[in-house]
PDB file of C-alpha atoms and ligand atoms in Angstrom:
ATOM      1  CA  MET A  29      74.716 117.707  61.473  1.00 70.00           C
ATOM      2  CA  THR A  30      75.076 117.817  65.245  1.00 94.00           C
ATOM      3  CA  ILE A  31      77.439 115.603  67.118  1.00 98.00           C
ATOM      4  CA  HIS A  32      76.912 115.862  70.871  1.00 98.00           C
ATOM      5  CA  TYR A  33      80.291 115.742  72.600  1.00 98.00           C
ATOM      6  CA  LYS A  34      79.919 114.621  76.201  1.00 98.00           C
ATOM      7  CA  THR A  35      81.428 116.355  79.199  1.00 98.00           C
ATOM      8  CA  PRO A  36      83.291 114.316  81.833  1.00 98.00           C
ATOM      9  CA  ASP A  37      80.198 114.516  84.093  1.00 98.00           C
ATOM     10  CA  GLU A  38      77.983 113.192  81.312  1.00 98.00           C
ATOM     11  CA  LEU A  39      80.455 110.400  80.623  1.00 98.00           C
ATOM     12  CA  VAL A  40      80.176 109.292  84.256  1.00 98.00           C
ATOM     13  CA  ILE A  41      76.431 108.856  83.782  1.00 99.00           C
ATOM     14  CA  MET A  42      76.878 107.128  80.419  1.00 99.00           C
ATOM     15  CA  ARG A  43      79.357 104.751  82.010  1.00 99.00           C
ATOM     16  CA  GLU A  44      76.700 103.780  84.562  1.00 99.00           C
ATOM     17  CA  ALA A  45      74.064 103.369  81.822  1.00 99.00           C
ATOM     18  CA  GLY A  46      76.539 101.092  80.054  1.00 99.00           C
ATOM     19  CA  ARG A  47      77.459  99.166  83.181  1.00 99.00           C
ATOM     20  CA  ILE A  48      73.799  98.369  83.801  1.00 99.00           C
ATOM     21  CA  VAL A  49      73.469  97.007  80.265  1.00 99.00           C
ATOM     22  CA  ALA A  50      76.551  94.853  80.891  1.00 99.00           C
ATOM     23  CA  VAL A  51      75.074  93.465  84.115  1.00 99.00           C
ATOM     24  CA  ALA A  52      71.922  92.547  82.177  1.00 99.00           C
ATOM     25  CA  HIS A  53      74.120  90.780  79.612  1.00 99.00           C
ATOM     26  CA  GLN A  54      75.790  88.814  82.397  1.00 98.00           C
ATOM     27  CA  ALA A  55      72.337  87.642  83.455  1.00 99.00           C
ATOM     28  CA  MET A  56      71.636  86.602  79.844  1.00 99.00           C
ATOM     29  CA  ARG A  57      74.880  84.629  79.630  1.00 98.00           C
ATOM     30  CA  ASP A  58      73.962  82.782  82.832  1.00 98.00           C
ATOM     31  CA  ALA A  59      70.355  82.110  81.786  1.00 99.00           C
ATOM     32  CA  ILE A  60      70.925  80.997  78.191  1.00 98.00           C
ATOM     33  CA  ARG A  61      70.547  77.218  77.900  1.00 98.00           C
ATOM     34  CA  PRO A  62      68.414  74.780  75.914  1.00 98.00           C
ATOM     35  CA  GLY A  63      64.749  75.136  76.898  1.00 98.00           C
ATOM     36  CA  VAL A  64      64.760  78.766  78.013  1.00 98.00           C
ATOM     37  CA  THR A  65      62.407  80.979  75.988  1.00 99.00           C
ATOM     38  CA  THR A  66      63.305  84.343  74.522  1.00 99.00           C
ATOM     39  CA  GLY A  67      60.353  85.790  76.448  1.00 99.00           C
ATOM     40  CA  GLU A  68      61.891  84.587  79.713  1.00 99.00           C
ATOM     41  CA  LEU A  69      65.193  86.250  78.779  1.00 99.00           C
ATOM     42  CA  ASN A  70      63.297  89.471  78.033  1.00 99.00           C
ATOM     43  CA  LYS A  71      61.628  89.398  81.448  1.00 99.00           C
ATOM     44  CA  LEU A  72      64.938  88.770  83.184  1.00 99.00           C
ATOM     45  CA  ALA A  73      66.758  91.599  81.391  1.00 99.00           C
ATOM     46  CA  ASP A  74      63.883  94.005  82.049  1.00 99.00           C
ATOM     47  CA  THR A  75      64.061  93.168  85.768  1.00 99.00           C
ATOM     48  CA  VAL A  76      67.843  93.691  85.919  1.00 99.00           C
ATOM     49  CA  LEU A  77      67.580  97.087  84.186  1.00 99.00           C
ATOM     50  CA  ARG A  78      64.832  98.316  86.514  1.00 99.00           C
ATOM     51  CA  ASP A  79      66.524  96.927  89.641  1.00 98.00           C
ATOM     52  CA  HIS A  80      69.475  99.194  88.793  1.00 98.00           C
ATOM     53  CA  GLY A  81      67.367 102.304  88.323  1.00 98.00           C
ATOM     54  CA  ALA A  82      67.316 102.187  84.522  1.00 99.00           C
ATOM     55  CA  THR A  83      64.520 101.704  82.001  1.00 98.00           C
ATOM     56  CA  PRO A  84      64.662  99.671  78.777  1.00 99.00           C
ATOM     57  CA  ALA A  85      65.535 101.958  75.863  1.00 98.00           C
ATOM     58  CA  PHE A  86      63.905  99.762  73.223  1.00 98.00           C
ATOM     59  CA  LEU A  87      60.430  99.310  74.761  1.00 98.00           C
ATOM     60  CA  GLY A  88      57.954 101.422  72.787  1.00 98.00           C
ATOM     61  CA  TYR A  89      60.604 102.577  70.308  1.00 98.00           C
ATOM     62  CA  PRO A  90      58.856 103.977  67.229  1.00 97.00           C
ATOM     63  CA  LYS A  91      59.463 102.857  63.662  1.00 97.00           C
ATOM     64  CA  HIS A  92      57.847 104.114  60.490  1.00 96.00           C
ATOM     65  CA  ASN A  93      55.045 101.797  59.259  1.00 94.00           C
ATOM     66  CA  SER A  94      55.602  99.326  62.117  1.00 96.00           C
ATOM     67  CA  PRO A  95      54.077  98.988  65.580  1.00 97.00           C
ATOM     68  CA  ASP A  96      56.211 100.482  68.363  1.00 98.00           C
ATOM     69  CA  TYR A  97      58.806  97.968  69.538  1.00 98.00           C
ATOM     70  CA  PRO A  98      56.941  95.729  72.020  1.00 98.00           C
ATOM     71  CA  ALA A  99      59.734  94.367  74.254  1.00 99.00           C
ATOM     72  CA  SER A 100      62.697  95.363  76.426  1.00 99.00           C
ATOM     73  CA  ILE A 101      65.377  93.475  74.479  1.00 99.00           C
ATOM     74  CA  CYS A 102      65.847  92.146  70.972  1.00 99.00           C
ATOM     75  CA  ALA A 103      66.356  88.373  70.755  1.00 99.00           C
ATOM     76  CA  SER A 104      67.326  87.092  67.304  1.00 99.00           C
ATOM     77  CA  VAL A 105      67.929  83.371  66.781  1.00 99.00           C
ATOM     78  CA  ASN A 106      70.164  81.737  64.124  1.00 99.00           C
ATOM     79  CA  GLU A 107      69.366  83.303  60.713  1.00 99.00           C
ATOM     80  CA  GLU A 108      67.652  86.212  62.488  1.00 99.00           C
ATOM     81  CA  LEU A 109      70.071  89.127  62.637  1.00 99.00           C
ATOM     82  CA  VAL A 110      68.549  91.956  64.664  1.00 98.00           C
ATOM     83  CA  HIS A 111      65.291  93.228  66.170  1.00 98.00           C
ATOM     84  CA  GLY A 112      63.853  89.756  66.869  1.00 98.00           C
ATOM     85  CA  ILE A 113      60.851  90.097  69.195  1.00 98.00           C
ATOM     86  CA  PRO A 114      61.061  87.874  72.299  1.00 99.00           C
ATOM     87  CA  GLY A 115      58.254  85.379  72.813  1.00 98.00           C
ATOM     88  CA  LYS A 116      57.470  81.715  73.312  1.00 98.00           C
ATOM     89  CA  ARG A 117      60.346  80.357  71.249  1.00 98.00           C
ATOM     90  CA  ALA A 118      62.510  77.967  73.285  1.00 99.00           C
ATOM     91  CA  LEU A 119      66.230  77.807  72.554  1.00 99.00           C
ATOM     92  CA  LYS A 120      67.758  74.525  71.386  1.00 98.00           C
ATOM     93  CA  GLU A 121      71.235  73.083  71.823  1.00 98.00           C
ATOM     94  CA  GLY A 122      73.395  74.350  68.943  1.00 98.00           C
ATOM     95  CA  ASP A 123      71.419  77.552  68.344  1.00 99.00           C
ATOM     96  CA  ILE A 124      73.007  80.980  68.456  1.00 99.00           C
ATOM     97  CA  ILE A 125      71.107  83.953  69.830  1.00 99.00           C
ATOM     98  CA  SER A 126      71.858  87.647  69.453  1.00 99.00           C
ATOM     99  CA  ILE A 127      70.645  89.664  72.414  1.00 99.00           C
ATOM    100  CA  ASP A 128      70.531  93.443  72.114  1.00 99.00           C
ATOM    101  CA  ILE A 129      69.943  95.504  75.268  1.00 99.00           C
ATOM    102  CA  GLY A 130      69.505  99.242  75.695  1.00 99.00           C
ATOM    103  CA  SER A 131      69.180 101.158  78.966  1.00 99.00           C
ATOM    104  CA  VAL A 132      68.205 104.694  79.852  1.00 99.00           C
ATOM    105  CA  TYR A 133      69.818 105.864  83.081  1.00 99.00           C
ATOM    106  CA  GLN A 134      69.497 109.454  84.316  1.00 98.00           C
ATOM    107  CA  GLY A 135      68.612 110.511  80.804  1.00 98.00           C
ATOM    108  CA  PHE A 136      71.479 108.760  79.000  1.00 99.00           C
ATOM    109  CA  VAL A 137      71.504 105.608  76.913  1.00 99.00           C
ATOM    110  CA  GLY A 138      73.716 102.516  76.963  1.00 99.00           C
ATOM    111  CA  ASP A 139      73.473 100.078  74.034  1.00 99.00           C
ATOM    112  CA  SER A 140      75.157  96.695  73.641  1.00 99.00           C
ATOM    113  CA  ALA A 141      74.512  93.454  71.790  1.00 99.00           C
ATOM    114  CA  TRP A 142      76.149  90.052  71.928  1.00 99.00           C
ATOM    115  CA  THR A 143      75.706  86.743  70.125  1.00 99.00           C
ATOM    116  CA  TYR A 144      75.713  83.742  72.442  1.00 99.00           C
ATOM    117  CA  ALA A 145      76.032  80.032  71.763  1.00 99.00           C
ATOM    118  CA  VAL A 146      73.314  77.820  73.235  1.00 98.00           C
ATOM    119  CA  GLY A 147      75.153  74.829  74.688  1.00 98.00           C
ATOM    120  CA  GLU A 148      77.655  73.324  72.253  1.00 98.00           C
ATOM    121  CA  VAL A 149      77.756  74.670  68.714  1.00 98.00           C
ATOM    122  CA  GLN A 150      79.516  73.266  65.659  1.00 98.00           C
ATOM    123  CA  PRO A 151      83.154  74.364  65.129  1.00 98.00           C
ATOM    124  CA  ALA A 152      82.224  76.413  62.057  1.00 98.00           C
ATOM    125  CA  VAL A 153      79.675  78.304  64.139  1.00 98.00           C
ATOM    126  CA  GLN A 154      82.188  78.881  66.919  1.00 98.00           C
ATOM    127  CA  ARG A 155      84.538  80.306  64.294  1.00 98.00           C
ATOM    128  CA  LEU A 156      81.849  82.697  63.037  1.00 99.00           C
ATOM    129  CA  LEU A 157      81.298  83.913  66.608  1.00 99.00           C
ATOM    130  CA  GLU A 158      85.029  84.419  67.192  1.00 98.00           C
ATOM    131  CA  VAL A 159      85.706  86.292  63.962  1.00 98.00           C
ATOM    132  CA  SER A 160      82.716  88.572  64.379  1.00 98.00           C
ATOM    133  CA  GLU A 161      83.520  89.376  68.009  1.00 99.00           C
ATOM    134  CA  GLN A 162      87.065  90.161  66.841  1.00 98.00           C
ATOM    135  CA  ALA A 163      85.582  92.508  64.221  1.00 99.00           C
ATOM    136  CA  LEU A 164      84.061  94.547  67.039  1.00 99.00           C
ATOM    137  CA  TRP A 165      87.431  94.694  68.849  1.00 98.00           C
ATOM    138  CA  VAL A 166      89.170  95.697  65.622  1.00 98.00           C
ATOM    139  CA  GLY A 167      86.660  98.550  65.291  1.00 98.00           C
ATOM    140  CA  ILE A 168      87.234  99.603  68.893  1.00 98.00           C
ATOM    141  CA  GLN A 169      91.017  99.581  68.387  1.00 98.00           C
ATOM    142  CA  ALA A 170      90.599 101.747  65.293  1.00 98.00           C
ATOM    143  CA  SER A 171      88.514 104.251  67.282  1.00 98.00           C
ATOM    144  CA  VAL A 172      91.452 106.512  68.095  1.00 98.00           C
ATOM    145  CA  MET A 173      92.438 110.003  66.999  1.00 98.00           C
ATOM    146  CA  PRO A 174      93.195 111.178  64.379  1.00 97.00           C
ATOM    147  CA  HIS A 175      91.128 108.494  62.647  1.00 98.00           C
ATOM    148  CA  GLU A 176      87.788 109.114  60.990  1.00 98.00           C
ATOM    149  CA  THR A 177      84.689 106.936  61.000  1.00 98.00           C
ATOM    150  CA  ARG A 178      85.776 105.676  57.579  1.00 98.00           C
ATOM    151  CA  ASP A 179      88.923 104.158  59.102  1.00 98.00           C
ATOM    152  CA  VAL A 180      86.792 102.326  61.677  1.00 98.00           C
ATOM    153  CA  ALA A 181      84.418 101.069  58.989  1.00 98.00           C
ATOM    154  CA  MET A 182      87.199  99.852  56.723  1.00 98.00           C
ATOM    155  CA  ALA A 183      89.003  98.061  59.553  1.00 98.00           C
ATOM    156  CA  ILE A 184      85.843  96.148  60.465  1.00 99.00           C
ATOM    157  CA  GLN A 185      85.012  95.259  56.865  1.00 98.00           C
ATOM    158  CA  GLN A 186      88.523  94.108  56.093  1.00 98.00           C
ATOM    159  CA  HIS A 187      88.604  91.814  59.113  1.00 98.00           C
ATOM    160  CA  VAL A 188      85.250  90.213  58.299  1.00 99.00           C
ATOM    161  CA  GLU A 189      85.888  89.721  54.589  1.00 98.00           C
ATOM    162  CA  LYS A 190      89.412  88.389  55.143  1.00 98.00           C
ATOM    163  CA  HIS A 191      87.761  85.477  56.946  1.00 98.00           C
ATOM    164  CA  GLY A 192      85.233  84.810  54.189  1.00 98.00           C
ATOM    165  CA  TYR A 193      82.143  86.280  55.845  1.00 99.00           C
ATOM    166  CA  SER A 194      80.092  89.290  54.785  1.00 98.00           C
ATOM    167  CA  VAL A 195      79.168  92.582  56.409  1.00 98.00           C
ATOM    168  CA  VAL A 196      75.527  93.645  56.447  1.00 98.00           C
ATOM    169  CA  ARG A 197      75.136  96.927  54.543  1.00 98.00           C
ATOM    170  CA  GLU A 198      71.768  98.195  55.740  1.00 98.00           C
ATOM    171  CA  TYR A 199      72.571  98.957  59.377  1.00 98.00           C
ATOM    172  CA  THR A 200      75.283 101.023  60.987  1.00 98.00           C
ATOM    173  CA  GLY A 201      76.685 101.955  64.346  1.00 98.00           C
ATOM    174  CA  HIS A 202      75.531 105.295  65.693  1.00 98.00           C
ATOM    175  CA  GLY A 203      76.211 108.082  68.128  1.00 98.00           C
ATOM    176  CA  VAL A 204      74.643 107.446  71.560  1.00 98.00           C
ATOM    177  CA  GLY A 205      73.738 109.966  74.247  1.00 98.00           C
ATOM    178  CA  ARG A 206      70.459 111.388  75.476  1.00 98.00           C
ATOM    179  CA  LYS A 207      69.027 109.675  72.434  1.00 98.00           C
ATOM    180  CA  MET A 208      69.741 106.104  71.356  1.00 98.00           C
ATOM    181  CA  HIS A 209      70.518 107.224  67.803  1.00 98.00           C
ATOM    182  CA  GLU A 210      72.608 110.359  67.372  1.00 98.00           C
ATOM    183  CA  GLU A 211      75.199 111.440  64.872  1.00 98.00           C
ATOM    184  CA  PRO A 212      77.608 110.280  63.690  1.00 98.00           C
ATOM    185  CA  GLN A 213      76.610 107.154  61.811  1.00 97.00           C
ATOM    186  CA  VAL A 214      79.434 104.648  61.985  1.00 98.00           C
ATOM    187  CA  PRO A 215      79.153 102.145  59.128  1.00 98.00           C
ATOM    188  CA  ASN A 216      80.746  98.693  59.183  1.00 98.00           C
ATOM    189  CA  TRP A 217      81.866  98.954  55.535  1.00 98.00           C
ATOM    190  CA  TRP A 218      82.944 101.619  53.101  1.00 98.00           C
ATOM    191  CA  PRO A 219      82.058 101.671  49.388  1.00 97.00           C
ATOM    192  CA  ARG A 220      85.032 101.322  47.069  1.00 93.00           C
ATOM    193  CA  GLY A 221      83.566 103.204  44.098  1.00 92.00           C
ATOM    194  CA  ARG A 222      83.590 107.008  43.891  1.00 90.00           C
ATOM    195  CA  ARG A 223      79.970 107.065  42.642  1.00 93.00           C
ATOM    196  CA  GLN A 224      78.731 104.777  45.428  1.00 91.00           C
ATOM    197  CA  ARG A 225      80.445 106.938  48.049  1.00 92.00           C
ATOM    198  CA  GLN A 226      78.832 110.177  46.848  1.00 93.00           C
ATOM    199  CA  ASN A 227      76.720 111.021  49.897  1.00 92.00           C
ATOM    200  CA  TRP A 228      78.884 109.283  52.471  1.00 96.00           C
ATOM    201  CA  VAL A 229      80.378 111.407  55.209  1.00 96.00           C
ATOM    202  CA  SER A 230      83.427 110.445  57.221  1.00 97.00           C
ATOM    203  CA  TYR A 231      83.649 112.143  60.628  1.00 98.00           C
ATOM    204  CA  THR A 232      86.895 112.896  62.415  1.00 98.00           C
ATOM    205  CA  LEU A 233      87.008 111.299  65.857  1.00 98.00           C
ATOM    206  CA  ARG A 234      87.269 113.706  68.793  1.00 98.00           C
ATOM    207  CA  PRO A 235      87.314 113.309  72.572  1.00 98.00           C
ATOM    208  CA  GLY A 236      83.831 113.227  74.076  1.00 98.00           C
ATOM    209  CA  MET A 237      82.295 111.520  71.056  1.00 98.00           C
ATOM    210  CA  THR A 238      80.269 108.508  72.163  1.00 99.00           C
ATOM    211  CA  TYR A 239      79.052 105.882  69.742  1.00 99.00           C
ATOM    212  CA  ALA A 240      77.878 102.329  69.496  1.00 99.00           C
ATOM    213  CA  LEU A 241      79.907 100.141  67.176  1.00 98.00           C
ATOM    214  CA  GLU A 242      77.854  97.199  66.003  1.00 98.00           C
ATOM    215  CA  PRO A 243      79.191  95.025  63.203  1.00 98.00           C
ATOM    216  CA  MET A 244      76.598  92.611  61.831  1.00 99.00           C
ATOM    217  CA  VAL A 245      78.186  89.634  60.123  1.00 99.00           C
ATOM    218  CA  ASN A 246      76.594  87.008  57.881  1.00 99.00           C
ATOM    219  CA  ALA A 247      78.150  83.603  57.273  1.00 98.00           C
ATOM    220  CA  GLY A 248      76.751  83.742  53.730  1.00 98.00           C
ATOM    221  CA  ARG A 249      75.549  86.552  51.480  1.00 98.00           C
ATOM    222  CA  PRO A 250      75.234  90.077  52.899  1.00 98.00           C
ATOM    223  CA  GLU A 251      71.563  90.627  52.002  1.00 98.00           C
ATOM    224  CA  VAL A 252      68.873  90.753  54.689  1.00 98.00           C
ATOM    225  CA  ARG A 253      65.072  91.082  54.738  1.00 98.00           C
ATOM    226  CA  GLU A 254      62.427  92.146  57.223  1.00 98.00           C
ATOM    227  CA  LEU A 255      59.989  89.448  58.378  1.00 98.00           C
ATOM    228  CA  SER A 256      56.182  89.806  58.489  1.00 98.00           C
ATOM    229  CA  ASP A 257      56.185  91.012  62.120  1.00 98.00           C
ATOM    230  CA  LYS A 258      57.665  94.261  60.698  1.00 98.00           C
ATOM    231  CA  TRP A 259      60.643  94.153  63.075  1.00 98.00           C
ATOM    232  CA  THR A 260      62.705  90.977  62.803  1.00 98.00           C
ATOM    233  CA  VAL A 261      65.505  91.207  60.247  1.00 98.00           C
ATOM    234  CA  ALA A 262      66.931  87.929  58.902  1.00 99.00           C
ATOM    235  CA  THR A 263      69.491  86.896  56.311  1.00 99.00           C
ATOM    236  CA  ARG A 264      67.958  86.409  52.863  1.00 98.00           C
ATOM    237  CA  ASP A 265      69.877  83.200  52.279  1.00 98.00           C
ATOM    238  CA  ARG A 266      69.026  81.993  55.821  1.00 98.00           C
ATOM    239  CA  SER A 267      72.698  81.736  56.709  1.00 98.00           C
ATOM    240  CA  LEU A 268      73.726  82.246  60.322  1.00 99.00           C
ATOM    241  CA  CYS A 269      74.618  85.765  61.417  1.00 99.00           C
ATOM    242  CA  THR A 270      75.964  87.646  64.416  1.00 99.00           C
ATOM    243  CA  HIS A 271      75.734  91.003  66.135  1.00 99.00           C
ATOM    244  CA  PHE A 272      78.343  92.324  68.570  1.00 99.00           C
ATOM    245  CA  GLU A 273      77.933  95.854  69.905  1.00 99.00           C
ATOM    246  CA  HIS A 274      79.575  98.064  72.535  1.00 99.00           C
ATOM    247  CA  THR A 275      79.008 101.720  73.320  1.00 99.00           C
ATOM    248  CA  ILE A 276      82.363 103.506  73.549  1.00 99.00           C
ATOM    249  CA  ALA A 277      83.710 106.993  74.241  1.00 99.00           C
ATOM    250  CA  ILE A 278      86.541 108.559  72.257  1.00 98.00           C
ATOM    251  CA  THR A 279      89.389 110.025  74.322  1.00 98.00           C
ATOM    252  CA  ALA A 280      92.826 111.487  73.629  1.00 98.00           C
ATOM    253  CA  GLY A 281      94.143 107.927  74.046  1.00 97.00           C
ATOM    254  CA  GLU A 282      92.444 104.547  74.016  1.00 98.00           C
ATOM    255  CA  PRO A 283      88.643 104.554  73.720  1.00 98.00           C
ATOM    256  CA  LEU A 284      86.661 103.878  76.893  1.00 98.00           C
ATOM    257  CA  ILE A 285      84.291 100.945  76.619  1.00 99.00           C
ATOM    258  CA  LEU A 286      81.132 102.033  78.420  1.00 99.00           C
ATOM    259  CA  THR A 287      79.110  98.798  78.213  1.00 99.00           C
ATOM    260  CA  VAL A 288      81.290  96.618  80.438  1.00 98.00           C
ATOM    261  CA  PRO A 289      80.617  95.668  84.093  1.00 98.00           C
TER     262      PRO A 289
HETATM  263  N1  MF3 B  25      70.896  98.344  69.187  1.00 75.57           N
HETATM  264  C1  MF3 B  25      69.776  98.552  68.279  1.00 75.57           C
HETATM  265  C2  MF3 B  25      70.016  99.842  67.554  1.00 75.57           C
HETATM  266  O1  MF3 B  25      70.976 100.457  67.817  1.00 75.57           O
HETATM  267  C3  MF3 B  25      68.511  98.391  68.978  1.00 75.57           C
HETATM  268  C4  MF3 B  25      67.296  99.026  68.448  1.00 75.57           C
HETATM  269  S1  MF3 B  25      65.923  98.062  68.773  1.00 75.57           S
HETATM  270  C5  MF3 B  25      64.630  99.113  68.794  1.00 75.57           C
HETATM  271  O2  MF3 B  25      69.326 100.253  66.653  1.00 75.57           O
HETATM  272  F1  MF3 B  25      63.574  98.454  69.032  1.00 75.57           F
HETATM  273  F2  MF3 B  25      64.815  99.984  69.742  1.00 75.57           F
HETATM  274  F3  MF3 B  25      64.566  99.738  67.656  1.00 75.57           F
HETATM  275 CO1   CO B  26      72.818 100.166  68.590  1.00 75.57          CO
END
């Protein structure tokens, strides 16, 4: 178990890595409209990252028994949750799209995802977006000393379930630094049963810890499955789902949000 605590100098670089991701997200927000393809969004984000001296963290990312990740962003539409591969698919009015962007800048990673509405969406969909974005903010607010990762997880889960949605179990937030995935894991839920919790570790938050919080919320059942492209993950019941993620740094006071402009 090795948590890499960042020095103030390293945090300055991570802040820039995060800022670049945020600028790419601004470009996504501006470009998302009916008719645009996920491949076009990928190209745009890739250009923004490189124009700012960063490289895309996801491109070529390895995964056991799958091809290396073939694009610079993940673009997951409607019932697709994460790791959707951009391509020829054109967005339609009323869709939602989760865009996940990772940068590497001077050796450090920034990682942030957001779910966007395409044009006007139904009120129930707008509600799903609002509650799941709030779940991220609840997790950020809970990311203060002397809390542990369990407190963050429980706060997120409670918020989501209180509103009648479900938290995806299979994926967690994660430490971020020179590598995209470092310790600690930061789950979005916490098992209630003693037996279920057996191998779960809760980490005490300390200044210099940097992690990505990324609640994944399903409108329906929590179960997900991987599609035949070996990357895209979608809800089993084909319900809509969301993904909101920021990379943050723990301090003696409020956490710093690294992936903002
Ligand atoms: N934000 C995602 C994560 O933290 C992005 C990974 S996509 C991959 O796992 F292609 F790089 F795997
Ligand atoms: Co992440």
